[in-house]
mmCIF file with all atom_site columns, C-alpha atoms in Angstrom:
data_model
loop_
_atom_site.group_PDB
_atom_site.id
_atom_site.type_symbol
_atom_site.label_atom_id
_atom_site.label_alt_id
_atom_site.label_comp_id
_atom_site.label_asym_id
_atom_site.label_entity_id
_atom_site.label_seq_id
_atom_site.pdbx_PDB_ins_code
_atom_site.Cartn_x
_atom_site.Cartn_y
_atom_site.Cartn_z
_atom_site.occupancy
_atom_site.B_iso_or_equiv
_atom_site.pdbx_formal_charge
_atom_site.auth_seq_id
_atom_site.auth_comp_id
_atom_site.auth_asym_id
_atom_site.auth_atom_id
_atom_site.pdbx_PDB_model_num
ATOM 1  C CA . MET K 1 1  ? 11.629  -20.229 41.911  1.00 0.00 ? 1  MET K CA 1
ATOM 2  C CA . GLN K 1 2  ? 9.718   -18.132 44.382  1.00 0.00 ? 2  GLN K CA 1
ATOM 3  C CA . LEU K 1 3  ? 9.309   -14.409 43.844  1.00 0.00 ? 3  LEU K CA 1
ATOM 4  C CA . GLU K 1 4  ? 9.377   -12.189 46.891  1.00 0.00 ? 4  GLU K CA 1
ATOM 5  C CA . PHE K 1 5  ? 8.019   -8.692  47.173  1.00 0.00 ? 5  PHE K CA 1
ATOM 6  C CA . GLN K 1 6  ? 10.958  -6.334  47.713  1.00 0.00 ? 6  GLN K CA 1
ATOM 7  C CA . PHE K 1 7  ? 9.000   -3.753  49.688  1.00 0.00 ? 7  PHE K CA 1
ATOM 8  C CA . GLU K 1 8  ? 7.326   -4.032  53.082  1.00 0.00 ? 8  GLU K CA 1
ATOM 9  C CA . SER K 1 9  ? 3.975   -2.743  51.821  1.00 0.00 ? 9  SER K CA 1
ATOM 10 C CA . PHE K 1 10 ? 2.302   -1.322  48.759  1.00 0.00 ? 10 PHE K CA 1
ATOM 11 C CA . SER K 1 11 ? 2.690   2.226   50.107  1.00 0.00 ? 11 SER K CA 1
ATOM 12 C CA . ALA K 1 12 ? 6.423   1.574   50.529  1.00 0.00 ? 12 ALA K CA 1
ATOM 13 C CA . PHE K 1 13 ? 6.456   0.408   46.915  1.00 0.00 ? 13 PHE K CA 1
ATOM 14 C CA . LEU K 1 14 ? 4.789   3.646   45.812  1.00 0.00 ? 14 LEU K CA 1
ATOM 15 C CA . ALA K 1 15 ? 7.196   5.725   47.936  1.00 0.00 ? 15 ALA K CA 1
ATOM 16 C CA . MET K 1 16 ? 10.231  3.857   46.541  1.00 0.00 ? 16 MET K CA 1
ATOM 17 C CA . GLY K 1 17 ? 12.523  4.934   49.326  1.00 0.00 ? 17 GLY K CA 1
ATOM 18 C CA . ASN K 1 18 ? 11.508  8.608   49.087  1.00 0.00 ? 18 ASN K CA 1
ATOM 19 C CA . TYR K 1 19 ? 12.219  8.636   45.336  1.00 0.00 ? 19 TYR K CA 1
ATOM 20 C CA . GLY K 1 20 ? 8.669   7.659   44.404  1.00 0.00 ? 20 GLY K CA 1
ATOM 21 C CA . PHE K 1 21 ? 7.690   11.155  43.294  1.00 0.00 ? 21 PHE K CA 1
ATOM 22 C CA . TYR K 1 22 ? 10.493  11.274  40.728  1.00 0.00 ? 22 TYR K CA 1
ATOM 23 C CA . VAL K 1 23 ? 9.981   7.678   39.607  1.00 0.00 ? 23 VAL K CA 1
ATOM 24 C CA . TRP K 1 24 ? 6.233   8.025   39.085  1.00 0.00 ? 24 TRP K CA 1
ATOM 25 C CA . LEU K 1 25 ? 6.626   11.484  37.587  1.00 0.00 ? 25 LEU K CA 1
ATOM 26 C CA . SER K 1 26 ? 9.040   10.074  35.008  1.00 0.00 ? 26 SER K CA 1
ATOM 27 C CA . TYR K 1 27 ? 6.574   7.274   34.224  1.00 0.00 ? 27 TYR K CA 1
ATOM 28 C CA . GLY K 1 28 ? 3.796   9.840   33.852  1.00 0.00 ? 28 GLY K CA 1
ATOM 29 C CA . VAL K 1 29 ? 5.834   12.120  31.599  1.00 0.00 ? 29 VAL K CA 1
ATOM 30 C CA . SER K 1 30 ? 6.880   9.146   29.473  1.00 0.00 ? 30 SER K CA 1
ATOM 31 C CA . PHE K 1 31 ? 3.292   7.949   29.160  1.00 0.00 ? 31 PHE K CA 1
ATOM 32 C CA . VAL K 1 32 ? 2.059   11.416  28.183  1.00 0.00 ? 32 VAL K CA 1
ATOM 33 C CA . ALA K 1 33 ? 4.862   11.776  25.624  1.00 0.00 ? 33 ALA K CA 1
ATOM 34 C CA . MET K 1 34 ? 4.093   8.392   24.069  1.00 0.00 ? 34 MET K CA 1
ATOM 35 C CA . ALA K 1 35 ? 0.358   9.141   23.963  1.00 0.00 ? 35 ALA K CA 1
ATOM 36 C CA . TRP K 1 36 ? 1.049   12.528  22.362  1.00 0.00 ? 36 TRP K CA 1
ATOM 37 C CA . LEU K 1 37 ? 3.322   10.934  19.734  1.00 0.00 ? 37 LEU K CA 1
ATOM 38 C CA . ILE K 1 38 ? 0.666   8.361   18.857  1.00 0.00 ? 38 ILE K CA 1
ATOM 39 C CA . TRP K 1 39 ? -2.039  11.044  18.633  1.00 0.00 ? 39 TRP K CA 1
ATOM 40 C CA . GLN K 1 40 ? 0.170   13.374  16.569  1.00 0.00 ? 40 GLN K CA 1
ATOM 41 C CA . SER K 1 41 ? 1.184   10.578  14.182  1.00 0.00 ? 41 SER K CA 1
ATOM 42 C CA . GLN K 1 42 ? -2.416  9.525   13.599  1.00 0.00 ? 42 GLN K CA 1
ATOM 43 C CA . ARG K 1 43 ? -3.467  13.134  13.040  1.00 0.00 ? 43 ARG K CA 1
ATOM 44 C CA . GLU K 1 44 ? -0.649  13.719  10.565  1.00 0.00 ? 44 GLU K CA 1
ATOM 45 C CA . GLN K 1 45 ? -1.411  10.466  8.744   1.00 0.00 ? 45 GLN K CA 1
ATOM 46 C CA . LYS K 1 46 ? -5.055  11.498  8.405   1.00 0.00 ? 46 LYS K CA 1
ATOM 47 C CA . GLN K 1 47 ? -4.023  14.873  6.967   1.00 0.00 ? 47 GLN K CA 1
ATOM 48 C CA . ILE K 1 48 ? -1.665  13.223  4.477   1.00 0.00 ? 48 ILE K CA 1
ATOM 49 C CA . PHE K 1 49 ? -4.369  10.814  3.313   1.00 0.00 ? 49 PHE K CA 1
ATOM 50 C CA . GLN K 1 50 ? -6.807  13.713  2.869   1.00 0.00 ? 50 GLN K CA 1
ATOM 51 C CA . GLN K 1 51 ? -4.217  15.624  0.855   1.00 0.00 ? 51 GLN K CA 1
ATOM 52 C CA . ILE K 1 52 ? -3.557  12.593  -1.369  1.00 0.00 ? 52 ILE K CA 1
ATOM 53 C CA . LYS K 1 53 ? -7.295  12.129  -1.875  1.00 0.00 ? 53 LYS K CA 1
ATOM 54 C CA . LYS K 1 54 ? -7.640  15.783  -2.962  1.00 0.00 ? 54 LYS K CA 1
ATOM 55 C CA . GLU K 1 55 ? -4.710  15.482  -5.370  1.00 0.00 ? 55 GLU K CA 1
ATOM 56 C CA . LEU K 1 56 ? -6.136  12.316  -6.916  1.00 0.00 ? 56 LEU K CA 1
ATOM 57 C CA . SER K 1 57 ? -9.522  13.996  -7.294  1.00 0.00 ? 57 SER K CA 1
ATOM 58 C CA . ARG K 1 58 ? -7.938  17.008  -9.030  1.00 0.00 ? 58 ARG K CA 1
ATOM 59 C CA . GLU K 1 59 ? -5.934  14.723  -11.283 1.00 0.00 ? 59 GLU K CA 1
ATOM 60 C CA . LYS K 1 60 ? -9.071  12.805  -12.217 1.00 0.00 ? 60 LYS K CA 1
ATOM 61 C CA . GLN K 1 61 ? -10.910 16.047  -13.044 1.00 0.00 ? 61 GLN K CA 1
ATOM 62 C CA . LEU K 1 62 ? -8.016  17.242  -15.208 1.00 0.00 ? 62 LEU K CA 1
ATOM 63 C CA . ASN K 1 63 ? -7.937  13.935  -17.069 1.00 0.00 ? 63 ASN K CA 1
ATOM 64 C CA . GLN K 1 64 ? -11.693 14.098  -17.660 1.00 0.00 ? 64 GLN K CA 1
ATOM 65 C CA . ARG K 1 65 ? -11.420 17.673  -18.975 1.00 0.00 ? 65 ARG K CA 1
ATOM 66 C CA . SER K 1 66 ? -8.552  16.794  -21.283 1.00 0.00 ? 66 SER K CA 1
ATOM 67 C CA . GLU K 1 67 ? -10.543 13.832  -22.646 1.00 0.00 ? 67 GLU K CA 1
ATOM 68 C CA . TYR K 1 68 ? -13.547 16.106  -23.181 1.00 0.00 ? 68 TYR K CA 1
ATOM 69 C CA . MET K 1 69 ? -11.442 18.678  -25.062 1.00 0.00 ? 69 MET K CA 1
ATOM 70 C CA . LYS K 1 70 ? -10.131 16.115  -27.571 1.00 0.00 ? 70 LYS K CA 1
#
């Protein structure tokens, strides 16, 4: 099976029959959206872990105080 290039040149490939702007713009927007989702998810996960860490620390302090009061 031999694969053939469907366009006459690389610039024709980029132009995509005068639809290249829209094609590459959609790829760019999709890439930016995916990158933003990954960044936002990691940021939110970090915040959640920090919040859990604070809650566990508070809980530990309360347990230590209640043990001290006994």
